[in-house]
Amino acid sequence: MKNAEEQQEGSTTLNDSVICNYLLRHPDFFIRNAQLAEQLQVPHPVRGSVSLVEWHMARARKRIEQLEADMHILMEQATLNHALFSRLLTLQEILGAAENLEDMLARLHRWAKDLGLSGAYLRLFPEYWHIGAPSSFTHLALNRQAFEPLRVQRFGDARHYLGTLHGPELLVALPQAKAVGSVAMSLMGNRGELGVLIFTSRDPLHYQHGQGTQLLHELAQLLPEQLERWIERRRP
């Protein structure tokens, strides 16, 4: 006499769902029917058909290949993260040893030079920093109203911009810089309200849209803390 489960299965029209559920409930099916597993043929786009065993082995190989590829990506990412951490730690030590603001800016500039760049610059929005006369920091001021068209055109809703600037934009962002081919710019502050960090290269193709911005992001978080050692923040 059949039990209730067998009666239900016998009265149910076979379809993919029923067969899948049956096999899930009976994991020993292919152990009890090992010969069937060897006889079953699965459609193959190149070979016409392959045995169920071959099909399963091929899927397993593909899964292993995918896992190996994922592991390779993770290892590459770990290497990049290690290099990023090392660069940030080195820069933090370099800037931490600065004796004054001008020394800190010079150290940042030399660090950029060591990376093959032409320079590094900080421009600050006066609404958030005490950099007006009679302080000696007025050269860092960046007029927000003058900068706004550049921000809208180049940054959009992003926090970073990598690429070229035309003449009028360079006059706003870097009036003293020369031979600027391309730039990497990052807004500082939680809302981009504190100012702009700018790296420059003589090569117009050195910085391009789509390049990674993780280092820029970390530096934009680090530098305001360094600046507060010498410049008082405003609290609008």
mmCIF file with all atom_site columns, N, CA and C in Angstrom, residues 14-62:
data_model
loop_
_atom_site.group_PDB
_atom_site.id
_atom_site.type_symbol
_atom_site.label_atom_id
_atom_site.label_alt_id
_atom_site.label_comp_id
_atom_site.label_asym_id
_atom_site.label_entity_id
_atom_site.label_seq_id
_atom_site.pdbx_PDB_ins_code
_atom_site.Cartn_x
_atom_site.Cartn_y
_atom_site.Cartn_z
_atom_site.occupancy
_atom_site.B_iso_or_equiv
_atom_site.pdbx_formal_charge
_atom_site.auth_seq_id
_atom_site.auth_comp_id
_atom_site.auth_asym_id
_atom_site.auth_atom_id
_atom_site.pdbx_PDB_model_num
ATOM 1   N N  . LEU A 1 14 ? 3.527  15.236 -14.138 1.00 0.00 ? 14 LEU A N  1
ATOM 2   C CA . LEU A 1 14 ? 4.955  15.510 -14.078 1.00 0.00 ? 14 LEU A CA 1
ATOM 3   C C  . LEU A 1 14 ? 5.301  16.810 -14.797 1.00 0.00 ? 14 LEU A C  1
ATOM 4   N N  . ASN A 1 15 ? 6.108  17.634 -14.139 1.00 0.00 ? 15 ASN A N  1
ATOM 5   C CA . ASN A 1 15 ? 6.680  18.827 -14.759 1.00 0.00 ? 15 ASN A CA 1
ATOM 6   C C  . ASN A 1 15 ? 8.011  19.103 -14.069 1.00 0.00 ? 15 ASN A C  1
ATOM 7   N N  . ASP A 1 16 ? 8.707  20.148 -14.501 1.00 0.00 ? 16 ASP A N  1
ATOM 8   C CA . ASP A 1 16 ? 10.030 20.437 -13.943 1.00 0.00 ? 16 ASP A CA 1
ATOM 9   C C  . ASP A 1 16 ? 9.985  20.612 -12.435 1.00 0.00 ? 16 ASP A C  1
ATOM 10  N N  . SER A 1 17 ? 8.975  21.325 -11.957 1.00 0.00 ? 17 SER A N  1
ATOM 11  C CA . SER A 1 17 ? 8.883  21.603 -10.528 1.00 0.00 ? 17 SER A CA 1
ATOM 12  C C  . SER A 1 17 ? 8.691  20.318 -9.723  1.00 0.00 ? 17 SER A C  1
ATOM 13  N N  . VAL A 1 18 ? 7.821  19.441 -10.207 1.00 0.00 ? 18 VAL A N  1
ATOM 14  C CA . VAL A 1 18 ? 7.557  18.183 -9.500  1.00 0.00 ? 18 VAL A CA 1
ATOM 15  C C  . VAL A 1 18 ? 8.820  17.326 -9.454  1.00 0.00 ? 18 VAL A C  1
ATOM 16  N N  . ILE A 1 19 ? 9.496  17.233 -10.595 1.00 0.00 ? 19 ILE A N  1
ATOM 17  C CA . ILE A 1 19 ? 10.712 16.399 -10.650 1.00 0.00 ? 19 ILE A CA 1
ATOM 18  C C  . ILE A 1 19 ? 11.792 16.976 -9.742  1.00 0.00 ? 19 ILE A C  1
ATOM 19  N N  . CYS A 1 20 ? 11.968 18.292 -9.782  1.00 0.00 ? 20 CYS A N  1
ATOM 20  C CA . CYS A 1 20 ? 12.986 18.929 -8.924  1.00 0.00 ? 20 CYS A CA 1
ATOM 21  C C  . CYS A 1 20 ? 12.680 18.702 -7.448  1.00 0.00 ? 20 CYS A C  1
ATOM 22  N N  . ASN A 1 21 ? 11.404 18.875 -7.092  1.00 0.00 ? 21 ASN A N  1
ATOM 23  C CA . ASN A 1 21 ? 11.026 18.665 -5.691  1.00 0.00 ? 21 ASN A CA 1
ATOM 24  C C  . ASN A 1 21 ? 11.254 17.216 -5.266  1.00 0.00 ? 21 ASN A C  1
ATOM 25  N N  . TYR A 1 22 ? 10.938 16.271 -6.167  1.00 0.00 ? 22 TYR A N  1
ATOM 26  C CA . TYR A 1 22 ? 11.144 14.857 -5.855  1.00 0.00 ? 22 TYR A CA 1
ATOM 27  C C  . TYR A 1 22 ? 12.621 14.581 -5.605  1.00 0.00 ? 22 TYR A C  1
ATOM 28  N N  . LEU A 1 23 ? 13.501 15.075 -6.487  1.00 0.00 ? 23 LEU A N  1
ATOM 29  C CA . LEU A 1 23 ? 14.937 14.824 -6.333  1.00 0.00 ? 23 LEU A CA 1
ATOM 30  C C  . LEU A 1 23 ? 15.491 15.482 -5.075  1.00 0.00 ? 23 LEU A C  1
ATOM 31  N N  . LEU A 1 24 ? 14.954 16.657 -4.730  1.00 0.00 ? 24 LEU A N  1
ATOM 32  C CA . LEU A 1 24 ? 15.406 17.318 -3.504  1.00 0.00 ? 24 LEU A CA 1
ATOM 33  C C  . LEU A 1 24 ? 15.001 16.533 -2.262  1.00 0.00 ? 24 LEU A C  1
ATOM 34  N N  . ARG A 1 25 ? 13.826 15.893 -2.347  1.00 0.00 ? 25 ARG A N  1
ATOM 35  C CA . ARG A 1 25 ? 13.358 15.108 -1.198  1.00 0.00 ? 25 ARG A CA 1
ATOM 36  C C  . ARG A 1 25 ? 14.003 13.728 -1.153  1.00 0.00 ? 25 ARG A C  1
ATOM 37  N N  . HIS A 1 26 ? 14.608 13.300 -2.278  1.00 0.00 ? 26 HIS A N  1
ATOM 38  C CA . HIS A 1 26 ? 15.227 11.977 -2.342  1.00 0.00 ? 26 HIS A CA 1
ATOM 39  C C  . HIS A 1 26 ? 16.669 12.109 -2.851  1.00 0.00 ? 26 HIS A C  1
ATOM 40  N N  . PRO A 1 27 ? 17.567 12.669 -2.035  1.00 0.00 ? 27 PRO A N  1
ATOM 41  C CA . PRO A 1 27 ? 18.947 12.910 -2.480  1.00 0.00 ? 27 PRO A CA 1
ATOM 42  C C  . PRO A 1 27 ? 19.712 11.635 -2.835  1.00 0.00 ? 27 PRO A C  1
ATOM 43  N N  . ASP A 1 28 ? 19.180 10.479 -2.448  1.00 0.00 ? 28 ASP A N  1
ATOM 44  C CA . ASP A 1 28 ? 19.866 9.226  -2.765  1.00 0.00 ? 28 ASP A CA 1
ATOM 45  C C  . ASP A 1 28 ? 19.382 8.632  -4.091  1.00 0.00 ? 28 ASP A C  1
ATOM 46  N N  . PHE A 1 29 ? 18.578 9.382  -4.855  1.00 0.00 ? 29 PHE A N  1
ATOM 47  C CA . PHE A 1 29 ? 18.007 8.848  -6.087  1.00 0.00 ? 29 PHE A CA 1
ATOM 48  C C  . PHE A 1 29 ? 19.087 8.338  -7.039  1.00 0.00 ? 29 PHE A C  1
ATOM 49  N N  . PHE A 1 30 ? 20.134 9.164  -7.283  1.00 0.00 ? 30 PHE A N  1
ATOM 50  C CA . PHE A 1 30 ? 21.152 8.773  -8.248  1.00 0.00 ? 30 PHE A CA 1
ATOM 51  C C  . PHE A 1 30 ? 22.126 7.742  -7.684  1.00 0.00 ? 30 PHE A C  1
ATOM 52  N N  . ILE A 1 31 ? 22.113 7.581  -6.366  1.00 0.00 ? 31 ILE A N  1
ATOM 53  C CA . ILE A 1 31 ? 22.894 6.487  -5.779  1.00 0.00 ? 31 ILE A CA 1
ATOM 54  C C  . ILE A 1 31 ? 22.180 5.163  -6.060  1.00 0.00 ? 31 ILE A C  1
ATOM 55  N N  . ARG A 1 32 ? 20.853 5.199  -5.913  1.00 0.00 ? 32 ARG A N  1
ATOM 56  C CA . ARG A 1 32 ? 20.073 3.993  -6.163  1.00 0.00 ? 32 ARG A CA 1
ATOM 57  C C  . ARG A 1 32 ? 19.929 3.697  -7.654  1.00 0.00 ? 32 ARG A C  1
ATOM 58  N N  . ASN A 1 33 ? 20.166 4.731  -8.471  1.00 0.00 ? 33 ASN A N  1
ATOM 59  C CA . ASN A 1 33 ? 20.017 4.571  -9.919  1.00 0.00 ? 33 ASN A CA 1
ATOM 60  C C  . ASN A 1 33 ? 21.270 5.087  -10.633 1.00 0.00 ? 33 ASN A C  1
ATOM 61  N N  . ALA A 1 34 ? 22.419 4.596  -10.209 1.00 0.00 ? 34 ALA A N  1
ATOM 62  C CA . ALA A 1 34 ? 23.693 5.073  -10.739 1.00 0.00 ? 34 ALA A CA 1
ATOM 63  C C  . ALA A 1 34 ? 23.800 4.863  -12.245 1.00 0.00 ? 34 ALA A C  1
ATOM 64  N N  . GLN A 1 35 ? 23.277 3.752  -12.742 1.00 0.00 ? 35 GLN A N  1
ATOM 65  C CA . GLN A 1 35 ? 23.368 3.467  -14.173 1.00 0.00 ? 35 GLN A CA 1
ATOM 66  C C  . GLN A 1 35 ? 22.576 4.499  -14.989 1.00 0.00 ? 35 GLN A C  1
ATOM 67  N N  . LEU A 1 36 ? 21.473 4.957  -14.442 1.00 0.00 ? 36 LEU A N  1
ATOM 68  C CA . LEU A 1 36 ? 20.664 5.964  -15.131 1.00 0.00 ? 36 LEU A CA 1
ATOM 69  C C  . LEU A 1 36 ? 21.443 7.259  -15.297 1.00 0.00 ? 36 LEU A C  1
ATOM 70  N N  . ALA A 1 37 ? 22.195 7.643  -14.269 1.00 0.00 ? 37 ALA A N  1
ATOM 71  C CA . ALA A 1 37 ? 22.978 8.875  -14.326 1.00 0.00 ? 37 ALA A CA 1
ATOM 72  C C  . ALA A 1 37 ? 23.984 8.828  -15.457 1.00 0.00 ? 37 ALA A C  1
ATOM 73  N N  . GLU A 1 38 ? 24.534 7.628  -15.727 1.00 0.00 ? 38 GLU A N  1
ATOM 74  C CA . GLU A 1 38 ? 25.512 7.484  -16.800 1.00 0.00 ? 38 GLU A CA 1
ATOM 75  C C  . GLU A 1 38 ? 24.843 7.470  -18.173 1.00 0.00 ? 38 GLU A C  1
ATOM 76  N N  . GLN A 1 39 ? 23.569 7.031  -18.239 1.00 0.00 ? 39 GLN A N  1
ATOM 77  C CA . GLN A 1 39 ? 22.879 6.904  -19.519 1.00 0.00 ? 39 GLN A CA 1
ATOM 78  C C  . GLN A 1 39 ? 22.216 8.201  -19.967 1.00 0.00 ? 39 GLN A C  1
ATOM 79  N N  . LEU A 1 40 ? 21.841 9.048  -19.007 1.00 0.00 ? 40 LEU A N  1
ATOM 80  C CA . LEU A 1 40 ? 21.145 10.285 -19.360 1.00 0.00 ? 40 LEU A CA 1
ATOM 81  C C  . LEU A 1 40 ? 22.032 11.183 -20.214 1.00 0.00 ? 40 LEU A C  1
ATOM 82  N N  . GLN A 1 41 ? 21.450 11.772 -21.273 1.00 0.00 ? 41 GLN A N  1
ATOM 83  C CA . GLN A 1 41 ? 22.172 12.671 -22.161 1.00 0.00 ? 41 GLN A CA 1
ATOM 84  C C  . GLN A 1 41 ? 21.596 14.089 -22.028 1.00 0.00 ? 41 GLN A C  1
ATOM 85  N N  . VAL A 1 42 ? 22.495 15.066 -21.938 1.00 0.00 ? 42 VAL A N  1
ATOM 86  C CA . VAL A 1 42 ? 22.100 16.470 -21.805 1.00 0.00 ? 42 VAL A CA 1
ATOM 87  C C  . VAL A 1 42 ? 22.475 17.209 -23.082 1.00 0.00 ? 42 VAL A C  1
ATOM 88  N N  . PRO A 1 43 ? 21.578 18.014 -23.680 1.00 0.00 ? 43 PRO A N  1
ATOM 89  C CA . PRO A 1 43 ? 21.907 18.753 -24.902 1.00 0.00 ? 43 PRO A CA 1
ATOM 90  C C  . PRO A 1 43 ? 23.148 19.620 -24.721 1.00 0.00 ? 43 PRO A C  1
ATOM 91  N N  . HIS A 1 44 ? 24.015 19.629 -25.746 1.00 0.00 ? 44 HIS A N  1
ATOM 92  C CA . HIS A 1 44 ? 25.249 20.405 -25.697 1.00 0.00 ? 44 HIS A CA 1
ATOM 93  C C  . HIS A 1 44 ? 25.345 21.232 -26.976 1.00 0.00 ? 44 HIS A C  1
ATOM 94  N N  . PRO A 1 45 ? 25.669 22.554 -26.875 1.00 0.00 ? 45 PRO A N  1
ATOM 95  C CA . PRO A 1 45 ? 25.653 23.414 -28.073 1.00 0.00 ? 45 PRO A CA 1
ATOM 96  C C  . PRO A 1 45 ? 26.696 23.038 -29.115 1.00 0.00 ? 45 PRO A C  1
ATOM 97  N N  . VAL A 1 46 ? 27.767 22.342 -28.740 1.00 0.00 ? 46 VAL A N  1
ATOM 98  C CA . VAL A 1 46 ? 28.836 21.991 -29.672 1.00 0.00 ? 46 VAL A CA 1
ATOM 99  C C  . VAL A 1 46 ? 28.830 20.501 -29.992 1.00 0.00 ? 46 VAL A C  1
ATOM 100 N N  . ARG A 1 47 ? 28.757 19.689 -28.952 1.00 0.00 ? 47 ARG A N  1
ATOM 101 C CA . ARG A 1 47 ? 28.889 18.238 -29.126 1.00 0.00 ? 47 ARG A CA 1
ATOM 102 C C  . ARG A 1 47 ? 27.552 17.534 -29.359 1.00 0.00 ? 47 ARG A C  1
ATOM 103 N N  . GLY A 1 48 ? 26.489 18.280 -29.395 1.00 0.00 ? 48 GLY A N  1
ATOM 104 C CA . GLY A 1 48 ? 25.178 17.665 -29.590 1.00 0.00 ? 48 GLY A CA 1
ATOM 105 C C  . GLY A 1 48 ? 24.561 17.250 -28.270 1.00 0.00 ? 48 GLY A C  1
ATOM 106 N N  . SER A 1 49 ? 25.247 16.349 -27.556 1.00 0.00 ? 49 SER A N  1
ATOM 107 C CA . SER A 1 49 ? 24.785 15.923 -26.236 1.00 0.00 ? 49 SER A CA 1
ATOM 108 C C  . SER A 1 49 ? 25.955 15.341 -25.460 1.00 0.00 ? 49 SER A C  1
ATOM 109 N N  . VAL A 1 50 ? 25.852 15.414 -24.150 1.00 0.00 ? 50 VAL A N  1
ATOM 110 C CA . VAL A 1 50 ? 26.863 14.832 -23.261 1.00 0.00 ? 50 VAL A CA 1
ATOM 111 C C  . VAL A 1 50 ? 26.139 14.096 -22.154 1.00 0.00 ? 50 VAL A C  1
ATOM 112 N N  . SER A 1 51 ? 26.849 13.223 -21.486 1.00 0.00 ? 51 SER A N  1
ATOM 113 C CA . SER A 1 51 ? 26.226 12.487 -20.380 1.00 0.00 ? 51 SER A CA 1
ATOM 114 C C  . SER A 1 51 ? 25.994 13.434 -19.213 1.00 0.00 ? 51 SER A C  1
ATOM 115 N N  . LEU A 1 52 ? 25.081 13.050 -18.345 1.00 0.00 ? 52 LEU A N  1
ATOM 116 C CA . LEU A 1 52 ? 24.783 13.850 -17.163 1.00 0.00 ? 52 LEU A CA 1
ATOM 117 C C  . LEU A 1 52 ? 26.025 14.030 -16.308 1.00 0.00 ? 52 LEU A C  1
ATOM 118 N N  . VAL A 1 53 ? 26.842 12.990 -16.232 1.00 0.00 ? 53 VAL A N  1
ATOM 119 C CA . VAL A 1 53 ? 28.069 13.070 -15.436 1.00 0.00 ? 53 VAL A CA 1
ATOM 120 C C  . VAL A 1 53 ? 29.018 14.101 -16.036 1.00 0.00 ? 53 VAL A C  1
ATOM 121 N N  . GLU A 1 54 ? 29.201 14.050 -17.394 1.00 0.00 ? 54 GLU A N  1
ATOM 122 C CA . GLU A 1 54 ? 30.075 15.030 -18.056 1.00 0.00 ? 54 GLU A CA 1
ATOM 123 C C  . GLU A 1 54 ? 29.540 16.442 -17.881 1.00 0.00 ? 54 GLU A C  1
ATOM 124 N N  . TRP A 1 55 ? 28.239 16.602 -18.011 1.00 0.00 ? 55 TRP A N  1
ATOM 125 C CA . TRP A 1 55 ? 27.622 17.912 -17.864 1.00 0.00 ? 55 TRP A CA 1
ATOM 126 C C  . TRP A 1 55 ? 27.860 18.475 -16.473 1.00 0.00 ? 55 TRP A C  1
ATOM 127 N N  . HIS A 1 56 ? 27.701 17.616 -15.469 1.00 0.00 ? 56 HIS A N  1
ATOM 128 C CA . HIS A 1 56 ? 27.918 18.048 -14.088 1.00 0.00 ? 56 HIS A CA 1
ATOM 129 C C  . HIS A 1 56 ? 29.385 18.416 -13.864 1.00 0.00 ? 56 HIS A C  1
ATOM 130 N N  . MET A 1 57 ? 30.308 17.615 -14.421 1.00 0.00 ? 57 MET A N  1
ATOM 131 C CA . MET A 1 57 ? 31.732 17.905 -14.266 1.00 0.00 ? 57 MET A CA 1
ATOM 132 C C  . MET A 1 57 ? 32.098 19.219 -14.961 1.00 0.00 ? 57 MET A C  1
ATOM 133 N N  . ALA A 1 58 ? 31.496 19.470 -16.134 1.00 0.00 ? 58 ALA A N  1
ATOM 134 C CA . ALA A 1 58 ? 31.764 20.720 -16.842 1.00 0.00 ? 58 ALA A CA 1
ATOM 135 C C  . ALA A 1 58 ? 31.284 21.917 -16.032 1.00 0.00 ? 58 ALA A C  1
ATOM 136 N N  . ARG A 1 59 ? 30.112 21.778 -15.435 1.00 0.00 ? 59 ARG A N  1
ATOM 137 C CA . ARG A 1 59 ? 29.600 22.861 -14.580 1.00 0.00 ? 59 ARG A CA 1
ATOM 138 C C  . ARG A 1 59 ? 30.505 23.075 -13.378 1.00 0.00 ? 59 ARG A C  1
ATOM 139 N N  . ALA A 1 60 ? 31.001 21.993 -12.816 1.00 0.00 ? 60 ALA A N  1
ATOM 140 C CA . ALA A 1 60 ? 31.895 22.106 -11.663 1.00 0.00 ? 60 ALA A CA 1
ATOM 141 C C  . ALA A 1 60 ? 33.193 22.811 -12.052 1.00 0.00 ? 60 ALA A C  1
ATOM 142 N N  . ARG A 1 61 ? 33.717 22.466 -13.270 1.00 0.00 ? 61 ARG A N  1
ATOM 143 C CA . ARG A 1 61 ? 34.943 23.116 -13.736 1.00 0.00 ? 61 ARG A CA 1
ATOM 144 C C  . ARG A 1 61 ? 34.729 24.614 -13.937 1.00 0.00 ? 61 ARG A C  1
ATOM 145 N N  . LYS A 1 62 ? 33.588 24.976 -14.538 1.00 0.00 ? 62 LYS A N  1
ATOM 146 C CA . LYS A 1 62 ? 33.286 26.384 -14.737 1.00 0.00 ? 62 LYS A CA 1
ATOM 147 C C  . LYS A 1 62 ? 33.168 27.121 -13.410 1.00 0.00 ? 62 LYS A C  1
#
